[in-house]
Short mmCIF file of C-alpha atoms in Angstrom, two decimals:
data_model
loop_
_atom_site.label_atom_id
_atom_site.label_comp_id
_atom_site.label_asym_id
_atom_site.label_seq_id
_atom_site.Cartn_x
_atom_site.Cartn_y
_atom_site.Cartn_z
CA MET A 20 31.77 -83.55 -11.56
CA THR A 21 34.90 -84.89 -13.23
CA GLU A 22 35.40 -86.98 -10.15
CA PHE A 23 31.96 -88.43 -10.66
CA PHE A 24 32.73 -89.33 -14.25
CA SER A 25 36.16 -90.77 -13.49
CA MET A 26 34.63 -93.17 -10.92
CA GLY A 27 37.81 -93.47 -8.89
CA GLY A 28 39.78 -94.54 -11.97
CA TYR A 29 37.40 -97.30 -12.93
CA ALA A 30 35.36 -95.23 -15.39
CA SER A 31 36.30 -97.48 -18.33
CA TYR A 32 34.67 -100.44 -16.56
CA ILE A 33 31.73 -98.84 -14.83
CA TRP A 34 30.33 -96.66 -17.61
CA PRO A 35 30.35 -99.43 -20.22
CA SER A 36 28.50 -101.69 -17.79
CA TYR A 37 25.80 -99.13 -17.30
CA GLY A 38 25.83 -98.20 -20.98
CA ILE A 39 25.49 -101.77 -22.26
CA THR A 40 22.77 -102.58 -19.70
CA ALA A 41 20.79 -99.45 -20.61
CA LEU A 42 21.28 -100.08 -24.31
CA ALA A 43 20.12 -103.71 -24.10
CA MET A 44 17.07 -102.87 -22.00
CA ILE A 45 16.06 -100.00 -24.24
CA VAL A 46 16.61 -101.93 -27.44
CA LEU A 47 14.49 -104.83 -26.10
CA LEU A 48 11.71 -102.43 -25.13
CA LEU A 49 11.81 -100.56 -28.43
CA ALA A 50 11.86 -103.74 -30.47
CA THR A 51 8.80 -104.97 -28.58
CA LEU A 52 6.98 -101.66 -29.06
CA ARG A 53 7.80 -101.60 -32.73
CA GLY A 54 6.58 -105.15 -33.21
CA LEU A 55 3.42 -104.27 -31.35
CA ARG A 56 2.80 -101.25 -33.51
CA ASN A 57 3.38 -103.20 -36.72
CA SER A 58 1.18 -106.09 -35.63
CA ARG A 59 -1.58 -103.69 -34.65
CA ARG A 60 -1.39 -101.95 -38.03
CA GLU A 61 -1.49 -105.24 -39.89
CA LEU A 62 -4.44 -106.42 -37.77
CA ASP A 63 -6.35 -103.21 -38.53
CA GLN A 64 -5.71 -103.64 -42.22
CA LEU A 65 -6.91 -107.22 -42.18
CA GLU A 66 -10.00 -106.31 -40.28
CA THR A 67 -10.92 -103.51 -42.65
CA VAL A 68 -10.47 -105.88 -45.59
CA LEU A 69 -12.71 -108.38 -43.89
CA GLN A 70 -15.29 -105.70 -43.18
CA ALA A 71 -15.28 -104.68 -46.81
CA ARG A 72 -15.77 -108.28 -47.88
CA ARG A 73 -18.72 -108.87 -45.68
CA PRO A 74 -21.47 -108.17 -48.28
CA ARG A 75 -20.43 -110.71 -50.87
CA ARG A 76 -20.42 -113.85 -48.83
CA ASN A 77 -21.97 -117.34 -48.82
CA ARG A 78 -20.99 -118.72 -52.15
CA LYS A 79 -20.49 -121.94 -50.38
CA SER A 80 -20.09 -122.48 -46.72
CA ARG A 81 -16.74 -123.92 -45.98
CA LYS A 82 -15.91 -123.84 -42.31
CA ALA A 83 -12.54 -122.42 -41.53
CA THR A 84 -10.90 -124.03 -38.57
CA MET B 17 6.22 -155.53 -22.67
CA THR B 18 5.89 -157.43 -25.94
CA GLY B 19 5.40 -154.04 -27.63
CA PHE B 20 8.70 -152.85 -26.14
CA PHE B 21 10.57 -155.86 -27.49
CA ALA B 22 8.84 -155.55 -30.85
CA ILE B 23 9.98 -151.95 -31.19
CA LEU B 24 13.50 -152.84 -30.05
CA GLN B 25 13.69 -155.73 -32.47
CA ARG B 26 12.36 -153.67 -35.34
CA ASP B 27 14.77 -150.78 -34.75
CA LEU B 28 17.72 -153.09 -34.34
CA ARG B 29 16.83 -154.94 -37.53
CA LEU B 30 16.52 -151.66 -39.41
CA ALA B 31 19.87 -150.50 -38.08
CA LEU B 32 21.51 -153.81 -39.00
CA ARG B 33 20.05 -153.82 -42.52
CA GLN B 34 21.26 -150.30 -43.17
CA GLY B 35 24.39 -151.03 -41.21
CA ALA B 36 26.04 -147.78 -41.99
CA ASP B 37 24.69 -145.89 -38.99
CA SER B 38 26.78 -147.52 -36.26
CA VAL B 39 29.86 -147.56 -38.42
CA MET B 40 29.46 -143.85 -39.17
CA VAL B 41 29.06 -142.97 -35.53
CA VAL B 42 32.22 -144.86 -34.59
CA ALA B 43 34.12 -143.37 -37.55
CA PHE B 44 33.03 -139.91 -36.50
CA PHE B 45 34.15 -140.61 -32.97
CA ILE B 46 37.58 -141.80 -34.09
CA VAL B 47 38.11 -138.97 -36.52
CA THR B 48 37.13 -136.33 -33.97
CA THR B 49 39.42 -137.80 -31.36
CA THR B 50 42.23 -137.87 -33.88
CA LEU B 51 41.82 -134.14 -34.51
CA PHE B 52 42.91 -133.24 -30.99
CA PRO B 53 46.57 -134.23 -31.29
CA PHE B 54 46.75 -132.04 -34.38
CA GLY B 55 45.28 -129.20 -32.36
CA VAL B 56 47.33 -129.46 -29.19
CA GLY B 57 50.49 -131.17 -30.43
CA PRO B 58 51.75 -134.71 -30.20
CA GLU B 59 53.50 -134.54 -26.79
CA ALA B 60 52.56 -137.77 -25.04
CA ASN B 61 52.08 -136.29 -21.53
CA ILE B 62 49.83 -133.51 -22.73
CA LEU B 63 47.69 -136.01 -24.61
CA ALA B 64 47.59 -138.31 -21.61
CA ARG B 65 46.40 -135.40 -19.49
CA ILE B 66 43.51 -134.46 -21.78
CA ALA B 67 42.63 -137.99 -22.97
CA SER B 68 39.61 -138.58 -20.74
CA GLY B 69 38.07 -135.23 -21.59
CA VAL B 70 38.71 -135.64 -25.32
CA ILE B 71 37.17 -139.10 -25.39
CA TRP B 72 34.12 -137.93 -23.53
CA VAL B 73 33.56 -134.85 -25.59
CA SER B 74 33.95 -136.84 -28.83
CA ALA B 75 31.58 -139.48 -27.51
CA LEU B 76 28.93 -136.82 -26.69
CA LEU B 77 29.22 -135.36 -30.18
CA ALA B 78 29.09 -138.75 -31.83
CA ALA B 79 26.04 -139.89 -29.82
CA MET B 80 24.35 -136.60 -30.69
CA LEU B 81 25.05 -136.98 -34.37
CA SER B 82 22.58 -139.82 -34.80
CA LEU B 83 19.86 -138.41 -32.54
CA GLU B 84 17.99 -136.60 -35.25
CA ARG B 85 17.06 -139.88 -36.88
CA VAL B 86 15.67 -141.57 -33.79
CA PHE B 87 12.11 -140.46 -34.52
CA GLN B 88 12.47 -138.56 -37.76
CA THR B 89 11.97 -141.36 -40.29
CA ASP B 90 9.11 -142.84 -38.32
CA TYR B 91 7.56 -139.40 -38.12
CA GLU B 92 7.83 -138.87 -41.86
CA ASP B 93 6.43 -142.21 -43.01
CA GLY B 94 3.59 -142.19 -40.46
CA THR B 95 4.82 -145.11 -38.35
CA LEU B 96 4.92 -142.86 -35.32
CA GLU B 97 1.28 -141.98 -35.72
CA LEU B 98 0.37 -145.64 -35.71
CA LEU B 99 2.52 -146.16 -32.63
CA THR B 100 0.77 -143.38 -30.75
CA LEU B 101 -2.58 -144.91 -31.63
CA SER B 102 -1.54 -148.46 -30.77
CA PRO B 103 -2.44 -149.94 -27.36
CA VAL B 104 1.26 -150.12 -26.42
CA SER B 105 2.06 -147.27 -24.09
CA LEU B 106 4.10 -144.60 -25.81
CA GLU B 107 6.50 -144.46 -22.89
CA LEU B 108 7.49 -148.06 -23.53
CA VAL B 109 7.88 -147.36 -27.21
CA VAL B 110 10.22 -144.48 -26.31
CA LEU B 111 12.25 -146.71 -23.99
CA GLY B 112 12.53 -149.33 -26.72
CA LYS B 113 13.75 -146.76 -29.23
CA ALA B 114 16.20 -145.22 -26.76
CA LEU B 115 17.58 -148.69 -26.01
CA ALA B 116 17.93 -149.43 -29.71
CA HIS B 117 19.73 -146.10 -30.16
CA TRP B 118 22.08 -146.99 -27.34
CA LEU B 119 22.77 -150.48 -28.71
CA THR B 120 23.61 -149.07 -32.13
CA THR B 121 25.63 -146.01 -31.04
CA GLY B 122 26.54 -146.10 -27.34
CA LEU B 123 27.76 -149.68 -27.29
CA PRO B 124 30.08 -149.33 -30.33
CA LEU B 125 31.48 -146.19 -28.79
CA ILE B 126 32.29 -148.01 -25.56
CA ILE B 127 34.13 -150.63 -27.58
CA ALA B 128 36.01 -147.99 -29.54
CA ALA B 129 36.92 -145.86 -26.50
CA PRO B 130 39.83 -147.95 -25.15
CA LEU B 131 41.39 -147.95 -28.58
CA MET B 132 41.40 -144.16 -28.62
CA ALA B 133 42.62 -144.12 -25.02
CA VAL B 134 45.63 -146.14 -26.08
CA MET B 135 46.30 -143.80 -28.99
CA LEU B 136 46.06 -140.78 -26.70
CA ASN B 137 48.55 -142.38 -24.37
CA MET B 138 46.22 -142.65 -21.46
CA ASP B 139 47.48 -144.52 -18.38
CA PRO B 140 46.02 -148.09 -18.44
CA ALA B 141 44.89 -147.53 -14.83
CA GLY B 142 42.02 -145.46 -16.17
CA PHE B 143 40.74 -147.93 -18.81
CA GLY B 144 38.45 -149.94 -16.55
CA VAL B 145 36.85 -146.87 -15.03
CA LEU B 146 36.47 -145.28 -18.46
CA MET B 147 34.57 -148.33 -19.69
CA VAL B 148 32.34 -148.45 -16.60
CA ALA B 149 31.71 -144.70 -16.77
CA MET B 150 30.76 -144.92 -20.41
CA LEU B 151 28.56 -147.90 -19.70
CA LEU B 152 26.66 -145.76 -17.21
CA GLY B 153 26.82 -142.51 -19.14
CA THR B 154 25.99 -143.42 -22.73
CA PRO B 155 22.52 -144.86 -21.98
CA ALA B 156 21.70 -141.56 -20.23
CA LEU B 157 22.90 -139.75 -23.34
CA SER B 158 20.45 -141.75 -25.50
CA LEU B 159 17.57 -141.25 -23.04
CA ILE B 160 18.09 -137.48 -22.67
CA GLY B 161 18.77 -137.12 -26.37
CA ALA B 162 15.50 -138.79 -27.18
CA ILE B 163 13.69 -135.82 -25.63
CA GLY B 164 15.50 -133.47 -27.98
CA ALA B 165 14.86 -135.74 -30.94
CA ALA B 166 11.14 -135.77 -30.14
CA LEU B 167 10.90 -132.03 -29.61
CA ILE B 168 12.35 -131.11 -32.98
CA LEU B 169 9.95 -133.25 -35.06
CA GLY B 170 8.50 -131.04 -37.78
CA ALA B 171 10.95 -128.21 -37.10
CA ARG B 172 13.17 -126.52 -39.64
CA ARG B 173 16.88 -127.35 -39.41
CA GLY B 174 16.24 -130.07 -36.87
CA GLY B 175 19.79 -131.44 -36.89
CA VAL B 176 21.50 -128.28 -35.66
CA LEU B 177 18.63 -127.55 -33.34
CA VAL B 178 18.87 -130.86 -31.52
CA SER B 179 22.52 -130.24 -30.69
CA LEU B 180 21.70 -126.79 -29.25
CA LEU B 181 18.96 -128.30 -27.11
CA VAL B 182 20.69 -131.40 -25.95
CA LEU B 183 24.33 -130.43 -25.38
CA PRO B 184 23.70 -128.20 -22.30
CA LEU B 185 21.72 -131.07 -20.80
CA TYR B 186 24.69 -133.42 -21.40
CA ILE B 187 27.11 -131.33 -19.31
CA PRO B 188 26.63 -133.21 -16.00
CA ILE B 189 27.39 -136.54 -17.70
CA LEU B 190 30.52 -135.06 -19.24
CA ILE B 191 31.67 -133.64 -15.90
CA PHE B 192 31.22 -136.82 -13.91
CA GLY B 193 32.33 -139.12 -16.74
CA ALA B 194 35.61 -137.30 -17.28
CA GLY B 195 35.91 -136.79 -13.51
CA ALA B 196 35.66 -140.50 -12.81
CA VAL B 197 38.51 -141.31 -15.22
CA GLU B 198 40.61 -138.52 -13.84
CA ALA B 199 40.12 -139.76 -10.30
CA ALA B 200 41.15 -143.25 -11.34
CA LEU B 201 44.29 -141.84 -13.03
CA LEU B 202 45.16 -139.97 -9.83
CA GLY B 203 44.83 -143.27 -7.96
CA VAL B 204 41.77 -142.05 -6.01
CA SER B 205 38.56 -144.04 -5.83
CA ALA B 206 36.17 -143.10 -8.59
CA ALA B 207 33.22 -144.60 -6.73
CA ALA B 208 31.58 -141.25 -5.95
CA GLN B 209 31.52 -140.10 -9.56
CA LEU B 210 30.32 -143.49 -10.77
CA GLN B 211 27.55 -143.57 -8.19
CA ILE B 212 26.38 -140.11 -9.27
CA MET B 213 26.44 -141.24 -12.89
CA GLY B 214 24.36 -144.26 -11.89
CA ALA B 215 21.94 -141.92 -10.16
CA ILE B 216 21.70 -139.73 -13.26
CA LEU B 217 21.04 -142.86 -15.35
CA LEU B 218 18.28 -144.03 -13.04
CA LEU B 219 16.72 -140.59 -12.98
CA ALA B 220 16.85 -140.38 -16.76
CA LEU B 221 15.38 -143.88 -17.01
CA ALA B 222 12.50 -142.94 -14.77
CA ALA B 223 11.76 -139.44 -16.04
CA THR B 224 12.74 -139.02 -19.69
CA PRO B 225 10.30 -141.53 -21.23
CA PHE B 226 7.41 -139.44 -19.99
CA ALA B 227 8.89 -136.22 -21.27
CA THR B 228 9.70 -137.78 -24.67
CA ALA B 229 6.26 -139.37 -24.98
CA HIS B 230 4.68 -135.99 -24.13
CA ALA B 231 6.76 -134.31 -26.84
CA LEU B 232 5.80 -137.02 -29.33
CA ARG B 233 2.09 -136.57 -28.59
CA GLN B 234 2.48 -132.89 -29.17
CA ALA B 235 4.15 -133.51 -32.48
CA MET B 236 1.30 -135.81 -33.51
CA GLU B 237 -1.46 -133.32 -32.65
CA MET C 7 -6.39 -118.88 -13.82
CA HIS C 8 -8.45 -120.09 -16.71
CA ARG C 9 -10.30 -116.90 -17.14
CA PHE C 10 -7.05 -115.27 -18.15
CA ALA C 11 -6.96 -117.55 -21.15
CA LYS C 12 -9.06 -115.26 -23.30
CA PRO C 13 -6.96 -112.54 -24.85
CA SER C 14 -9.68 -109.98 -24.28
CA VAL C 15 -9.57 -110.78 -20.55
CA PHE C 16 -5.80 -110.44 -20.52
CA LEU C 17 -6.07 -107.03 -22.18
CA LYS C 18 -8.82 -105.97 -19.81
CA ILE C 19 -6.84 -106.92 -16.76
CA THR C 20 -3.48 -105.58 -17.80
CA ALA C 21 -4.62 -102.32 -19.41
CA PRO C 22 -5.28 -100.48 -16.13
CA ILE C 23 -2.19 -101.99 -14.46
CA LEU C 24 0.28 -101.11 -17.16
CA PRO C 25 0.57 -97.31 -16.63
CA TRP C 26 1.10 -97.81 -12.89
CA LEU C 27 3.64 -100.50 -13.56
CA VAL C 28 5.56 -98.30 -16.00
CA GLY C 29 5.49 -95.44 -13.49
CA ALA C 30 6.72 -97.58 -10.63
CA THR C 31 9.46 -99.08 -12.80
CA VAL C 32 10.71 -95.70 -13.95
CA ILE C 33 10.74 -94.36 -10.39
CA LEU C 34 12.45 -97.47 -9.01
CA ILE C 35 15.16 -97.54 -11.67
CA ALA C 36 15.75 -93.80 -11.55
CA SER C 37 16.09 -93.76 -7.78
CA GLY C 38 18.11 -96.94 -7.98
CA LEU C 39 20.47 -95.26 -10.45
CA TYR C 40 20.77 -92.24 -8.18
CA PHE C 41 21.66 -94.34 -5.17
CA SER C 42 23.92 -96.76 -6.99
CA LEU C 43 25.88 -94.13 -8.89
CA ILE C 44 25.97 -91.18 -6.57
CA ALA C 45 24.53 -91.65 -3.11
CA SER C 46 26.22 -94.88 -2.06
CA PRO C 47 29.65 -95.31 -0.52
CA VAL C 48 32.48 -96.99 -2.41
CA ASP C 49 33.65 -100.34 -1.09
CA TYR C 50 36.89 -100.12 0.91
CA GLN C 51 38.33 -103.06 -0.98
CA GLN C 52 36.78 -102.83 -4.40
CA GLY C 53 36.57 -99.04 -4.76
CA ALA C 54 34.12 -97.66 -7.21
CA THR C 55 33.80 -100.95 -9.14
CA VAL C 56 31.33 -102.05 -6.55
CA ARG C 57 28.86 -99.86 -8.47
CA ILE C 58 28.81 -102.55 -11.15
CA MET C 59 27.27 -104.86 -8.55
CA TYR C 60 24.07 -102.84 -8.66
CA LEU C 61 23.60 -104.01 -12.22
CA HIS C 62 25.26 -107.38 -12.01
CA VAL C 63 23.31 -108.86 -9.13
CA PRO C 64 19.87 -107.69 -10.37
CA ALA C 65 20.66 -109.00 -13.84
CA ALA C 66 21.63 -112.40 -12.38
CA TRP C 67 18.45 -112.36 -10.30
CA MET C 68 16.40 -111.61 -13.41
CA GLY C 69 18.11 -114.37 -15.38
CA LEU C 70 17.12 -116.95 -12.77
CA PHE C 71 13.71 -115.38 -12.11
CA CYS C 72 12.77 -115.52 -15.77
CA TYR C 73 13.84 -119.17 -16.08
CA VAL C 74 11.78 -120.12 -13.05
CA GLY C 75 8.89 -118.18 -14.59
CA MET C 76 9.27 -120.05 -17.87
CA ALA C 77 9.36 -123.39 -16.08
CA LEU C 78 6.20 -122.49 -14.12
CA CYS C 79 4.52 -121.50 -17.35
CA GLY C 80 5.66 -124.82 -18.83
CA ALA C 81 4.11 -126.65 -15.89
CA MET C 82 0.86 -124.73 -16.26
CA SER C 83 0.80 -125.48 -19.93
CA LEU C 84 1.29 -129.16 -19.21
CA ILE C 85 -1.27 -129.39 -16.41
CA TRP C 86 -4.02 -127.06 -17.56
CA LYS C 87 -3.27 -126.84 -21.30
CA HIS C 88 -3.43 -123.15 -20.84
CA PRO C 89 -2.75 -121.24 -24.10
CA LEU C 90 -1.62 -118.11 -22.26
CA ALA C 91 0.99 -120.10 -20.30
CA ASP C 92 2.80 -120.99 -23.55
CA ILE C 93 2.61 -117.39 -24.67
CA CYS C 94 3.98 -116.08 -21.38
CA ALA C 95 6.90 -118.54 -21.48
CA ARG C 96 7.63 -117.53 -25.05
CA ALA C 97 7.49 -113.83 -24.17
CA THR C 98 9.72 -114.31 -21.15
CA ALA C 99 12.59 -116.08 -22.93
CA PRO C 100 14.15 -113.07 -24.78
CA ILE C 101 13.98 -110.98 -21.57
CA GLY C 102 15.64 -113.67 -19.52
CA ALA C 103 18.28 -114.29 -22.17
CA THR C 104 19.04 -110.54 -22.30
CA PHE C 105 19.51 -110.31 -18.55
CA THR C 106 21.60 -113.43 -18.38
CA ALA C 107 23.86 -112.03 -21.09
CA LEU C 108 24.02 -108.70 -19.23
CA CYS C 109 24.94 -110.53 -16.03
CA LEU C 110 27.86 -112.20 -17.83
CA ILE C 111 28.98 -108.96 -19.49
CA THR C 112 28.81 -106.84 -16.35
CA GLY C 113 30.52 -109.70 -14.47
CA SER C 114 33.33 -109.57 -17.00
CA LEU C 115 33.66 -105.80 -16.66
CA TRP C 116 33.74 -106.21 -12.92
CA GLY C 117 36.16 -109.10 -12.98
CA GLU C 118 38.78 -107.43 -15.15
CA PRO C 119 39.77 -104.70 -12.64
CA MET C 120 39.14 -106.88 -9.56
CA TRP C 121 40.46 -110.26 -10.50
CA GLY C 122 42.64 -109.21 -13.41
CA THR C 123 40.84 -111.39 -15.89
CA TRP C 124 37.74 -111.10 -18.02
CA TRP C 125 36.62 -114.59 -17.46
CA VAL C 126 37.24 -117.32 -14.89
CA TRP C 127 35.75 -120.77 -15.03
CA ASP C 128 34.18 -120.17 -11.72
CA ALA C 129 31.13 -122.25 -10.78
CA ARG C 130 28.75 -119.34 -10.76
CA LEU C 131 29.92 -117.81 -14.05
CA THR C 132 29.86 -121.21 -15.74
CA SER C 133 26.35 -121.99 -14.48
CA MET C 134 25.15 -118.61 -15.79
CA LEU C 135 26.74 -119.37 -19.17
CA ILE C 136 24.92 -122.71 -19.32
CA LEU C 137 21.71 -120.94 -18.39
CA LEU C 138 22.26 -118.63 -21.35
CA PHE C 139 22.68 -121.68 -23.61
CA LEU C 140 19.40 -123.08 -22.27
CA TYR C 141 17.65 -119.81 -23.11
CA LEU C 142 19.16 -119.83 -26.60
CA GLY C 143 18.06 -123.41 -27.16
CA TYR C 144 14.54 -122.54 -26.06
CA ILE C 145 14.34 -119.51 -28.33
CA ALA C 146 15.74 -121.45 -31.30
CA LEU C 147 13.24 -124.29 -30.71
CA VAL C 148 10.23 -122.04 -30.31
CA ASN C 149 10.98 -120.24 -33.56
CA ALA C 150 11.81 -123.32 -35.61
CA PHE C 151 8.22 -124.29 -36.45
CA ASP C 152 5.93 -122.96 -39.12
CA ASP C 153 3.08 -123.12 -36.64
CA PRO C 154 3.95 -120.86 -33.70
CA GLU C 155 1.53 -122.70 -31.42
CA ARG C 156 3.36 -125.97 -31.96
CA GLY C 157 6.62 -124.12 -31.27
CA SER C 158 5.33 -122.73 -28.04
CA LYS C 159 4.18 -126.12 -26.85
CA ALA C 160 7.49 -127.77 -27.61
CA GLY C 161 9.18 -124.89 -25.87
CA SER C 162 7.12 -125.35 -22.74
CA ALA C 163 8.12 -129.00 -22.60
CA LEU C 164 11.75 -128.01 -23.03
CA ALA C 165 11.55 -125.34 -20.33
CA LEU C 166 10.24 -127.96 -17.95
CA VAL C 167 12.95 -130.46 -18.80
CA GLY C 168 15.55 -127.73 -18.48
CA ALA C 169 14.25 -126.69 -15.13
CA ILE C 170 14.59 -130.23 -13.81
CA ASN C 171 18.08 -130.30 -15.22
CA VAL C 172 19.22 -126.93 -13.86
CA PRO C 173 19.85 -128.16 -10.26
CA ILE C 174 21.76 -131.17 -11.60
CA VAL C 175 23.85 -128.88 -13.83
CA LYS C 176 24.46 -126.53 -10.90
CA PHE C 177 25.50 -129.36 -8.64
CA SER C 178 27.81 -130.89 -11.25
CA VAL C 179 29.43 -127.55 -12.10
CA ASP C 180 30.06 -126.88 -8.41
CA TRP C 181 31.66 -130.32 -8.10
CA TRP C 182 33.76 -129.81 -11.21
CA ASN C 183 34.86 -126.41 -9.97
CA THR C 184 35.99 -127.58 -6.55
CA LEU C 185 37.98 -130.36 -8.23
CA HIS C 186 39.70 -128.03 -10.63
CA GLN C 187 39.98 -124.84 -8.63
CA PRO C 188 43.53 -123.60 -9.11
CA ALA C 189 45.35 -121.94 -6.22
CA SER C 190 42.78 -119.27 -5.80
CA ILE C 191 43.49 -115.59 -5.97
CA VAL C 192 39.91 -115.08 -6.96
CA ARG C 193 37.49 -114.30 -4.21
CA VAL C 194 34.35 -115.92 -5.55
CA ASP C 195 31.88 -114.54 -3.12
CA GLY C 196 31.19 -110.95 -3.99
CA PRO C 197 31.54 -108.38 -1.23
CA ALA C 198 29.55 -108.93 1.88
CA VAL C 199 26.66 -106.58 1.31
CA ASP C 200 26.86 -103.58 3.57
CA PRO C 201 23.51 -102.07 4.70
CA SER C 202 24.26 -98.88 2.78
CA MET C 203 24.46 -100.97 -0.38
CA GLN C 204 21.26 -102.86 0.28
CA LEU C 205 19.03 -99.94 -0.63
CA PRO C 206 20.33 -99.34 -4.15
CA LEU C 207 20.48 -103.08 -4.69
CA ALA C 208 16.89 -103.60 -3.63
CA LEU C 209 15.75 -100.61 -5.75
CA MET C 210 17.47 -102.00 -8.82
CA ILE C 211 16.16 -105.52 -8.29
CA PHE C 212 12.58 -104.29 -7.96
CA GLY C 213 13.10 -101.90 -10.84
CA PHE C 214 14.35 -104.66 -13.12
CA THR C 215 11.52 -106.89 -12.02
CA GLY C 216 9.08 -104.12 -12.88
CA TYR C 217 10.74 -103.68 -16.27
CA TYR C 218 10.32 -107.41 -16.84
CA PHE C 219 6.58 -107.27 -16.19
CA VAL C 220 6.14 -104.24 -18.43
CA VAL C 221 7.96 -105.88 -21.33
CA LEU C 222 6.19 -109.19 -20.61
CA ILE C 223 2.75 -107.61 -20.90
CA LEU C 224 3.75 -105.86 -24.12
CA ARG C 225 5.25 -109.02 -25.58
CA VAL C 226 2.21 -111.12 -24.68
CA ARG C 227 0.05 -108.55 -26.44
CA LEU C 228 2.35 -108.71 -29.43
CA GLU C 229 2.12 -112.48 -29.45
CA LEU C 230 -1.69 -112.40 -29.21
CA ASN C 231 -1.86 -109.94 -32.08
CA GLU C 232 0.38 -112.13 -34.21
CA ARG C 233 -1.67 -115.22 -33.45
CA ARG C 234 -4.78 -113.33 -34.44
CA ILE C 235 -3.20 -112.13 -37.68
CA ARG C 236 -2.20 -115.70 -38.46
CA ALA C 237 -5.67 -116.98 -37.64
CA LEU C 238 -7.25 -114.38 -39.89
CA HIS C 239 -4.88 -115.28 -42.71
CA LEU C 240 -5.72 -118.93 -42.33
CA SER C 241 -9.46 -118.43 -42.01
CA GLY C 242 -10.59 -115.33 -43.81
CA MET C 243 -8.23 -113.85 -46.28
CA PHE C 244 -7.48 -116.58 -48.76
CA ASP C 245 -10.90 -118.07 -49.15
CA ASP C 246 -13.26 -115.21 -49.68
CA ASN C 247 -16.27 -117.34 -48.87
CA GLY C 248 -15.24 -118.18 -45.35
CA GLU C 249 -18.40 -118.35 -43.31
CA ASN C 250 -16.47 -117.94 -40.15
CA SER C 251 -14.89 -114.71 -41.09
CA THR C 252 -18.02 -113.00 -42.31
CA ALA C 253 -21.15 -114.41 -40.78
CA GLU C 254 -20.43 -113.60 -37.21
CA THR C 255 -20.88 -110.10 -36.01
CA LYS C 256 -18.56 -110.40 -33.05
CA PRO C 257 -14.86 -109.98 -33.84
CA TYR C 258 -12.84 -113.09 -34.44
CA ASP C 259 -11.69 -114.55 -31.19
CA PRO C 260 -8.35 -116.37 -31.40
CA SER C 261 -8.83 -118.08 -28.10
CA HIS C 262 -11.58 -120.03 -29.78
CA ASN C 263 -8.85 -121.77 -31.71
CA ALA C 264 -6.82 -122.50 -28.68
CA GLU C 265 -9.73 -124.01 -26.83
CA ALA C 266 -10.99 -125.98 -29.77
CA SER C 267 -7.63 -127.63 -30.32
CA GLN C 268 -7.62 -129.27 -26.94
#
């Protein structure tokens, strides 16, 4: 086991490579997931607001682009 | 073609009236080049060794400095919109503007370059090749830079952005430009490098107007 | 391709694929890790450091793969004015930049014990560094506009220009490198790949590619959500009489915008 972790004396190069790669890939994934969750939440909020507004409409019809 | 010359004439007249632009670019070039001896020390042989690279790098930076304004003012005052609507093809307009940019920045740099080469103690054997290489390289800088200048229209912090976009694209010109001078200094023929620079210039001449015009149309949408 | 343009279609198509893709990616990377860290022989010359190759080469592959993908998206955006092409290119860029940076970092960590230096101005390393700059330029450009759609379009044009430039840069860097190569102690070509190393390498390459597609799908969804939020803000929230936002019973469709603007 210790032999596995020492990596033939190159542990200080090999483990950081794997660590940094794993860290970068996980951070990228988590950041994406977090953004997705936040955007979904905001979208839900906006849509409920719009639902609530639906009754009082048509004061004048201005087309939104 | 008359549209092309009209644009060229107009831009040149504007540059002459304001006058400061070309002078500033050359001043920037000279000041940047002067910084290097302070950085690496005044030994003549070291300076002679790095002279071609220093001159090229400074020329790239100086040419880039004025890129932001190639389309910016026309974009802001609406001239660009009229140009896109006019019957003159936008690609020709772009070529005219790139040529005007080269005449007001590239050409003064070529004239200033031998002066800096003397100050950096470069062997006179390289002067001719340096001038020819810059003559081939600087128009390509203006043409490629025009793409960057068109892409950043309407962006925040356009000036810094354009350098980030354009500098990586300038690397081939830097490599062959400095390589040509170095070959001449070693007493080898610089023909290969100069031919490749010519090829890059022709490619840029053929391809970049379309890319720039496309970017301008996007900015006008 | 055009039917992918509508976000709802994109969601419909990717939703059933995504779990399988995630599963395959996890299995590929897990088995790849097992083979690359434990069940593969050490190189007779490079010792255990060869294990870094199983990250370095796939990361380099991903860096190039993502740039080609962005350029293709740029071409599609130019030819078919396809809104999803811009979004895909935009979603790809951070992934490609991450892998290019990882390729440089792992290369450094591999070079230190093998070549005795963290960095050499070798043609391949230098080209990868320039590729990273191209990614950073793209990301900076895309995010520099108030209107993200305009940013994406400018980005697609830049990706295309960059892709035309990449072979020229590669050629010039190779030239520059052969001119300046000092008396070489550095063996530039990595180890000749032994068959026993091919399996972990292939697993990792496919695993990373799978990871890319997972993150791509998620990022495209994120981008679509954000466009929709923006569209709602512009159309419905700030004028409370907007006919568009209220009169229609079907939910607001952001692709309507994208199509109308052509």
